[in-house]
Tab-separated table of N, CA, C and O in Angstrom:
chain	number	residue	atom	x	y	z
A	290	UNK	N	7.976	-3.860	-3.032
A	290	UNK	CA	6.586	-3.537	-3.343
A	290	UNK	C	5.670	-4.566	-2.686
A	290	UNK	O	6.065	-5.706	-2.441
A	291	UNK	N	4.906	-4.301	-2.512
A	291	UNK	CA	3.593	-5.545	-1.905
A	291	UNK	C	3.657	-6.399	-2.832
A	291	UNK	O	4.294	-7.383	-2.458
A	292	UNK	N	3.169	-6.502	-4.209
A	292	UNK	CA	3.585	-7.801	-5.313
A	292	UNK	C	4.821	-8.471	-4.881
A	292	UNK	O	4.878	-9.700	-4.843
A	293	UNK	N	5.889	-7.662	-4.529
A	293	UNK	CA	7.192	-8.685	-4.176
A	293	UNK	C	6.725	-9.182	-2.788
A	293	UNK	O	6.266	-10.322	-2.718
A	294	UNK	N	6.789	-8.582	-1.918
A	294	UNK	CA	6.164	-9.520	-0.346
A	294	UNK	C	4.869	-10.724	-0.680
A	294	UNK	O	4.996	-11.887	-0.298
A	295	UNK	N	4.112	-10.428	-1.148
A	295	UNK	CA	3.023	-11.059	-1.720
A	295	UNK	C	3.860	-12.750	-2.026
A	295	UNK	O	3.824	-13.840	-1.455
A	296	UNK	N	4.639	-12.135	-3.363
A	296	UNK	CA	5.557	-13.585	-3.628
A	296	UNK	C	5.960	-14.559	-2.825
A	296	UNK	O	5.818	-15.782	-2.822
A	297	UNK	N	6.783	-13.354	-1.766
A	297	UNK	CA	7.276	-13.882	-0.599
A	297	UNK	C	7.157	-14.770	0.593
A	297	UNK	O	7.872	-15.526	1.252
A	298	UNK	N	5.647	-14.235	0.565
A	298	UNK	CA	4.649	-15.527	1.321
A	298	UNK	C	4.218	-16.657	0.815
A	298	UNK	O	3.998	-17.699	1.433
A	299	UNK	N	4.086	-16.441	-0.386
A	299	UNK	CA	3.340	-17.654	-1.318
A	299	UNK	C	5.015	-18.535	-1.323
A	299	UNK	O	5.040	-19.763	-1.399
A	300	UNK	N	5.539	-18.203	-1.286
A	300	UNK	CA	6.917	-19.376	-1.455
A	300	UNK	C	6.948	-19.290	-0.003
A	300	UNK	O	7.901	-19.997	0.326
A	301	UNK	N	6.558	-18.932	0.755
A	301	UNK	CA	6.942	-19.100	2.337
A	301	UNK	C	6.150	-20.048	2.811
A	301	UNK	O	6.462	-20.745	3.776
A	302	UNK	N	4.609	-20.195	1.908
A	302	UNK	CA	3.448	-20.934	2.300
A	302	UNK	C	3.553	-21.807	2.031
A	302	UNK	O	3.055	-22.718	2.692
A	303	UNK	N	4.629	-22.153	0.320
A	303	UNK	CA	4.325	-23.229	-0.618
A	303	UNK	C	2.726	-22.914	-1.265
A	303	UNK	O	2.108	-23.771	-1.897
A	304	UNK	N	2.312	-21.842	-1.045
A	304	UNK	CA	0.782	-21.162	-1.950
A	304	UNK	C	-0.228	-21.676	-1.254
A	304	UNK	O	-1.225	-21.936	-1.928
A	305	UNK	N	-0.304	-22.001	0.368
A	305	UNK	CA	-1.289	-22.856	0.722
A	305	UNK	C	-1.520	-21.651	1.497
A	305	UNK	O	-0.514	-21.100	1.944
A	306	UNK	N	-2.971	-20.996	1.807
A	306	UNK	CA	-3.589	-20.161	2.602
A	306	UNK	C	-5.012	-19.821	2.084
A	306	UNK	O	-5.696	-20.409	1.247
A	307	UNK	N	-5.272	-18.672	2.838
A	307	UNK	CA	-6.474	-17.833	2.694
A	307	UNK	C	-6.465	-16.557	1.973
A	307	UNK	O	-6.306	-15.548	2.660
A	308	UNK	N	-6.601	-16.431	0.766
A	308	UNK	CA	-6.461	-14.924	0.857
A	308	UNK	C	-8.214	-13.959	0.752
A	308	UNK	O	-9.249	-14.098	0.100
A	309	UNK	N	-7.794	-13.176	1.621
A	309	UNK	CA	-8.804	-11.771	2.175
A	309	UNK	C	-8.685	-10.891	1.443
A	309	UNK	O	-7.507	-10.746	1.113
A	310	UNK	N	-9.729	-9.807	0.756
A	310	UNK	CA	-9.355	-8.768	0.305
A	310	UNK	C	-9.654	-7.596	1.103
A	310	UNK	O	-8.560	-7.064	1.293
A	311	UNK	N	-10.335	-7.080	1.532
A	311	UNK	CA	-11.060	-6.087	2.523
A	311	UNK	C	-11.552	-7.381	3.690
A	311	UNK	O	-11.354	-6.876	4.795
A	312	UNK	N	-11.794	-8.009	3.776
A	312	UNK	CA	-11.744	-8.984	4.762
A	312	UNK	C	-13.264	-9.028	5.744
A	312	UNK	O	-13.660	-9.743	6.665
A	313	UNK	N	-13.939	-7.622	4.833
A	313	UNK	CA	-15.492	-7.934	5.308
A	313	UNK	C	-16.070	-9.237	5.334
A	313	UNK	O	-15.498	-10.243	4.915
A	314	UNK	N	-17.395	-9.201	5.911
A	314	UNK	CA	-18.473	-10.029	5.655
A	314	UNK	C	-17.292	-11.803	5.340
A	314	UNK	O	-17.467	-12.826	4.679
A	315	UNK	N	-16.415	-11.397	6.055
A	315	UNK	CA	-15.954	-13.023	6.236
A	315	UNK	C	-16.384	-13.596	7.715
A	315	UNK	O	-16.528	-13.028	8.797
A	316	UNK	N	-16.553	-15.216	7.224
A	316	UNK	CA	-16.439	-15.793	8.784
A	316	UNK	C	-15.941	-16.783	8.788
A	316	UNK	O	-16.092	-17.742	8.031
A	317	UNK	N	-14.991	-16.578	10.051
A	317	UNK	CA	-13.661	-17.408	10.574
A	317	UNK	C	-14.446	-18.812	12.106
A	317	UNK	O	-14.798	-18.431	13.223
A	318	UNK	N	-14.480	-19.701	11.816
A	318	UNK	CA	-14.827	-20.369	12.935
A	318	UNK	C	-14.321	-20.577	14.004
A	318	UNK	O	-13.285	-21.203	13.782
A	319	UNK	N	-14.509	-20.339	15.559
A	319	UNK	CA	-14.137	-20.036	16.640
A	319	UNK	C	-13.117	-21.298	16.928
A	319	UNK	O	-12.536	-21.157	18.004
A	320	UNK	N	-12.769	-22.483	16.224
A	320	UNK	CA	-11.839	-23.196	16.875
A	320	UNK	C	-10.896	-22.967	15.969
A	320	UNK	O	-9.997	-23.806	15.911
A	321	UNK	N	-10.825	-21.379	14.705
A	321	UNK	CA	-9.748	-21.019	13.895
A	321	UNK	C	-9.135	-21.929	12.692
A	321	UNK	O	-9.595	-23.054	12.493
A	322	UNK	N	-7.994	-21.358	11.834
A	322	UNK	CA	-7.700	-21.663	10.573
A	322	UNK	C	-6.336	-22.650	10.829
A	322	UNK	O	-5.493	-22.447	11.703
A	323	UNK	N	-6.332	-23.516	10.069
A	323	UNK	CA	-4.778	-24.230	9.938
A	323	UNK	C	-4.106	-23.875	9.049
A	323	UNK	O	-3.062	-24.508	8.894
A	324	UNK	N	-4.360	-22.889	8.226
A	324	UNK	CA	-3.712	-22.218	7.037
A	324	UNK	C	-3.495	-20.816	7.107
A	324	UNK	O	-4.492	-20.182	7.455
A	325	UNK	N	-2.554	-20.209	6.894
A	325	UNK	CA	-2.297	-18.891	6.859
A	325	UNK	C	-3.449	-18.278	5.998
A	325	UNK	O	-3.874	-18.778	4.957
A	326	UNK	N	-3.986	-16.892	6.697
A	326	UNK	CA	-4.381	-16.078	6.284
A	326	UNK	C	-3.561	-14.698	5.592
A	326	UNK	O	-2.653	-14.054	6.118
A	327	UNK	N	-4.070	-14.521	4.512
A	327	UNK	CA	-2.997	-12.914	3.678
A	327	UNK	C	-3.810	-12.438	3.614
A	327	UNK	O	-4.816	-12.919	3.091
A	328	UNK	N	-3.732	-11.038	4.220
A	328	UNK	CA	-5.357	-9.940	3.892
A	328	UNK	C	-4.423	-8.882	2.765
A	328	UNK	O	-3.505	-8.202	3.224
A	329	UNK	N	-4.756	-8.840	1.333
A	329	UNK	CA	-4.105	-7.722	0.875
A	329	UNK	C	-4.865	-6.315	0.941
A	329	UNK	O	-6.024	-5.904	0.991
A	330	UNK	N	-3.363	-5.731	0.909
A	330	UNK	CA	-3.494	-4.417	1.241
A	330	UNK	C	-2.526	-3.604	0.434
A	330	UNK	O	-1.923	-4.061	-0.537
A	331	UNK	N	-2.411	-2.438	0.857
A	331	UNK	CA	-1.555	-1.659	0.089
A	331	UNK	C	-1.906	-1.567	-1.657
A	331	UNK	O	-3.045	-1.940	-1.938
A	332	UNK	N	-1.348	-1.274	-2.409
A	332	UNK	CA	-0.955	-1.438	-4.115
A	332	UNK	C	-2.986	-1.850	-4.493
A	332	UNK	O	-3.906	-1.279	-5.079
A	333	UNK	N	-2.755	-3.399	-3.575
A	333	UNK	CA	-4.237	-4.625	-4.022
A	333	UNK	C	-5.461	-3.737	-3.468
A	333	UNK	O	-6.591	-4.202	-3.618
A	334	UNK	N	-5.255	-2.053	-2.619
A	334	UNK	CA	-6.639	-1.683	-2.588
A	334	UNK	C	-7.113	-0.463	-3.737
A	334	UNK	O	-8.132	0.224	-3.812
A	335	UNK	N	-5.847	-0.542	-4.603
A	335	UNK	CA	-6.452	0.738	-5.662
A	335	UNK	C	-7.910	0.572	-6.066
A	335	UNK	O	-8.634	-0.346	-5.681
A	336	UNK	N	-8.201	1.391	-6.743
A	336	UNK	CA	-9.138	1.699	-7.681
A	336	UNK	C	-8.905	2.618	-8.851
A	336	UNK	O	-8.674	3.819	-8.707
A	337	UNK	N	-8.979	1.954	-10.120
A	337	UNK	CA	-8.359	2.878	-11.102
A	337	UNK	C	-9.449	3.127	-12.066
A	337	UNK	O	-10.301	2.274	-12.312
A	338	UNK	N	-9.419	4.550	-12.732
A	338	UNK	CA	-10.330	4.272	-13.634
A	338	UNK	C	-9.846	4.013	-15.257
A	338	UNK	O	-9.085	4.765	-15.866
A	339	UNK	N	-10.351	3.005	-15.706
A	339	UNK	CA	-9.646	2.590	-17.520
A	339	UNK	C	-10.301	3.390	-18.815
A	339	UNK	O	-9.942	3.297	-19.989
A	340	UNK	N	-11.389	4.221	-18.251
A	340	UNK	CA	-12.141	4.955	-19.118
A	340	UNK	C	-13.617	4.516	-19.620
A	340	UNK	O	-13.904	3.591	-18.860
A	341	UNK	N	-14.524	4.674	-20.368
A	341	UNK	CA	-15.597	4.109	-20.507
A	341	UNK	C	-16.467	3.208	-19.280
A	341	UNK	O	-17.057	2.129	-19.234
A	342	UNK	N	-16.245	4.038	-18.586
A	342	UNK	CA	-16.948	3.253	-17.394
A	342	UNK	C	-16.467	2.151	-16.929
A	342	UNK	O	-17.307	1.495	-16.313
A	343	UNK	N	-15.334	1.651	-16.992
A	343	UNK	CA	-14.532	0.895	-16.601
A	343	UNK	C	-13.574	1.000	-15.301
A	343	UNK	O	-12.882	2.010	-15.179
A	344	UNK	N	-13.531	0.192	-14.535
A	344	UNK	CA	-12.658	0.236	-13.662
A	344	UNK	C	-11.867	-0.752	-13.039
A	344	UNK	O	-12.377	-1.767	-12.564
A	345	UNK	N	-10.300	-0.458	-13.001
A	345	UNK	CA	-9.516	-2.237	-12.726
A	345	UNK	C	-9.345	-1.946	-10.641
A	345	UNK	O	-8.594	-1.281	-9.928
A	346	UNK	N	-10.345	-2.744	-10.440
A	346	UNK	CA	-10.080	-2.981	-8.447
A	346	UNK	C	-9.392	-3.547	-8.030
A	346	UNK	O	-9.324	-4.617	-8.635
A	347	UNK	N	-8.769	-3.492	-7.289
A	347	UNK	CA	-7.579	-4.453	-6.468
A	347	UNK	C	-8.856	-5.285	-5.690
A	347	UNK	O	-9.980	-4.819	-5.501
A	348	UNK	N	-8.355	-6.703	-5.276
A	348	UNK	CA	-9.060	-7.034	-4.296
A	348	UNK	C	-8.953	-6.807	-3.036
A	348	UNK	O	-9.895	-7.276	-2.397
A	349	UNK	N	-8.099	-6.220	-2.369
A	349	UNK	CA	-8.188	-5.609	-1.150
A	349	UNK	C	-8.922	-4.192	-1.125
A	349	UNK	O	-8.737	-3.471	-0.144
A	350	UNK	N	-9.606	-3.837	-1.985
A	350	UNK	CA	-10.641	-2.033	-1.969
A	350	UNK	C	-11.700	-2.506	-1.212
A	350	UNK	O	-12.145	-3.641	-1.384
A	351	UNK	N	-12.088	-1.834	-0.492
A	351	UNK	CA	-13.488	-1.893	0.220
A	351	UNK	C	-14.855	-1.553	-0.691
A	351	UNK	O	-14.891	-0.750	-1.624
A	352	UNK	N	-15.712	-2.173	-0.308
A	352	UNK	CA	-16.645	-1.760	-1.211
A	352	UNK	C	-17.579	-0.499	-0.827
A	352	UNK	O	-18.606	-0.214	-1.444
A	353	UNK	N	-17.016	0.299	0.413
A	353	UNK	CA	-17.381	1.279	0.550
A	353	UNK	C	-16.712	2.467	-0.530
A	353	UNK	O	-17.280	3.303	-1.232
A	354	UNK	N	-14.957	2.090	-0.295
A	354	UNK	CA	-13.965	3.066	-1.149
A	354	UNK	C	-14.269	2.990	-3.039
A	354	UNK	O	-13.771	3.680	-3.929
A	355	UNK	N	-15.331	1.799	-3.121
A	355	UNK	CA	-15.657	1.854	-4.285
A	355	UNK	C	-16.581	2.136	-4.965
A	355	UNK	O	-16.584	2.408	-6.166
A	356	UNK	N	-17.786	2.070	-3.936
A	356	UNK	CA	-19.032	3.029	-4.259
A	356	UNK	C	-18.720	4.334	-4.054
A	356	UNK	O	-19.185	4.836	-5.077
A	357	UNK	N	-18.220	5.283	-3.388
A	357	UNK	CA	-17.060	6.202	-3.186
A	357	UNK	C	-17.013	6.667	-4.719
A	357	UNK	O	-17.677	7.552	-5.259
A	358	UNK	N	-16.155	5.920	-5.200
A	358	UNK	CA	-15.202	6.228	-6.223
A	358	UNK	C	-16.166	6.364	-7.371
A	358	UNK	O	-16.018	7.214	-8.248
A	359	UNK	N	-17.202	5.461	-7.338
A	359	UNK	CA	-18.248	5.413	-8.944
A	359	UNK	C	-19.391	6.889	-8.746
A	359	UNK	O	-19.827	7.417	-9.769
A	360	UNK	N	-19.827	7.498	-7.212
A	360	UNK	CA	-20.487	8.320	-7.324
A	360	UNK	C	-19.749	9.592	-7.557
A	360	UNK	O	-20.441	10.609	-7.511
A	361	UNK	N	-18.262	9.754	-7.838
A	361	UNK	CA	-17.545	10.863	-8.397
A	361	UNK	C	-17.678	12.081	-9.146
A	361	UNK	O	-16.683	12.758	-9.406
């Protein structure tokens, strides 16, 4: 599953990186990162709804796929 790969890196990293969710409106400086970047994806872009106007987002959803989802 992505949660298990996810793990996988973080013990691969020792937990030292960047993590991205949709990876918009970021900025990376042109002489670059010394730390791994993880953009999640998969599983981390749901959008679910919990009822009462509630909703649990992954942090990898776009905030397009989520205005999307609330004008339903």
């Amino acid at each position: 599953t992505d949660m298990t790969q996810l793990k996988e890196v973080l013990e691969l990293t020792a937990g030292k990186g960047i993590f991205l969710g949709f990876g918009s409106n970021s900025l990376i400086p042109d002489s670059g990162l010394q730390v791994p970047v993880i953009r999640l994806q998969g599983e981390f872009k749901s959008i679910e709804s919990k009822g009462s106007g509630k909703l649990l987002v992954g942090a990898g959803a776009s905030l397009m796929a989520l205005s999307r989802s609330v004008s339903e």
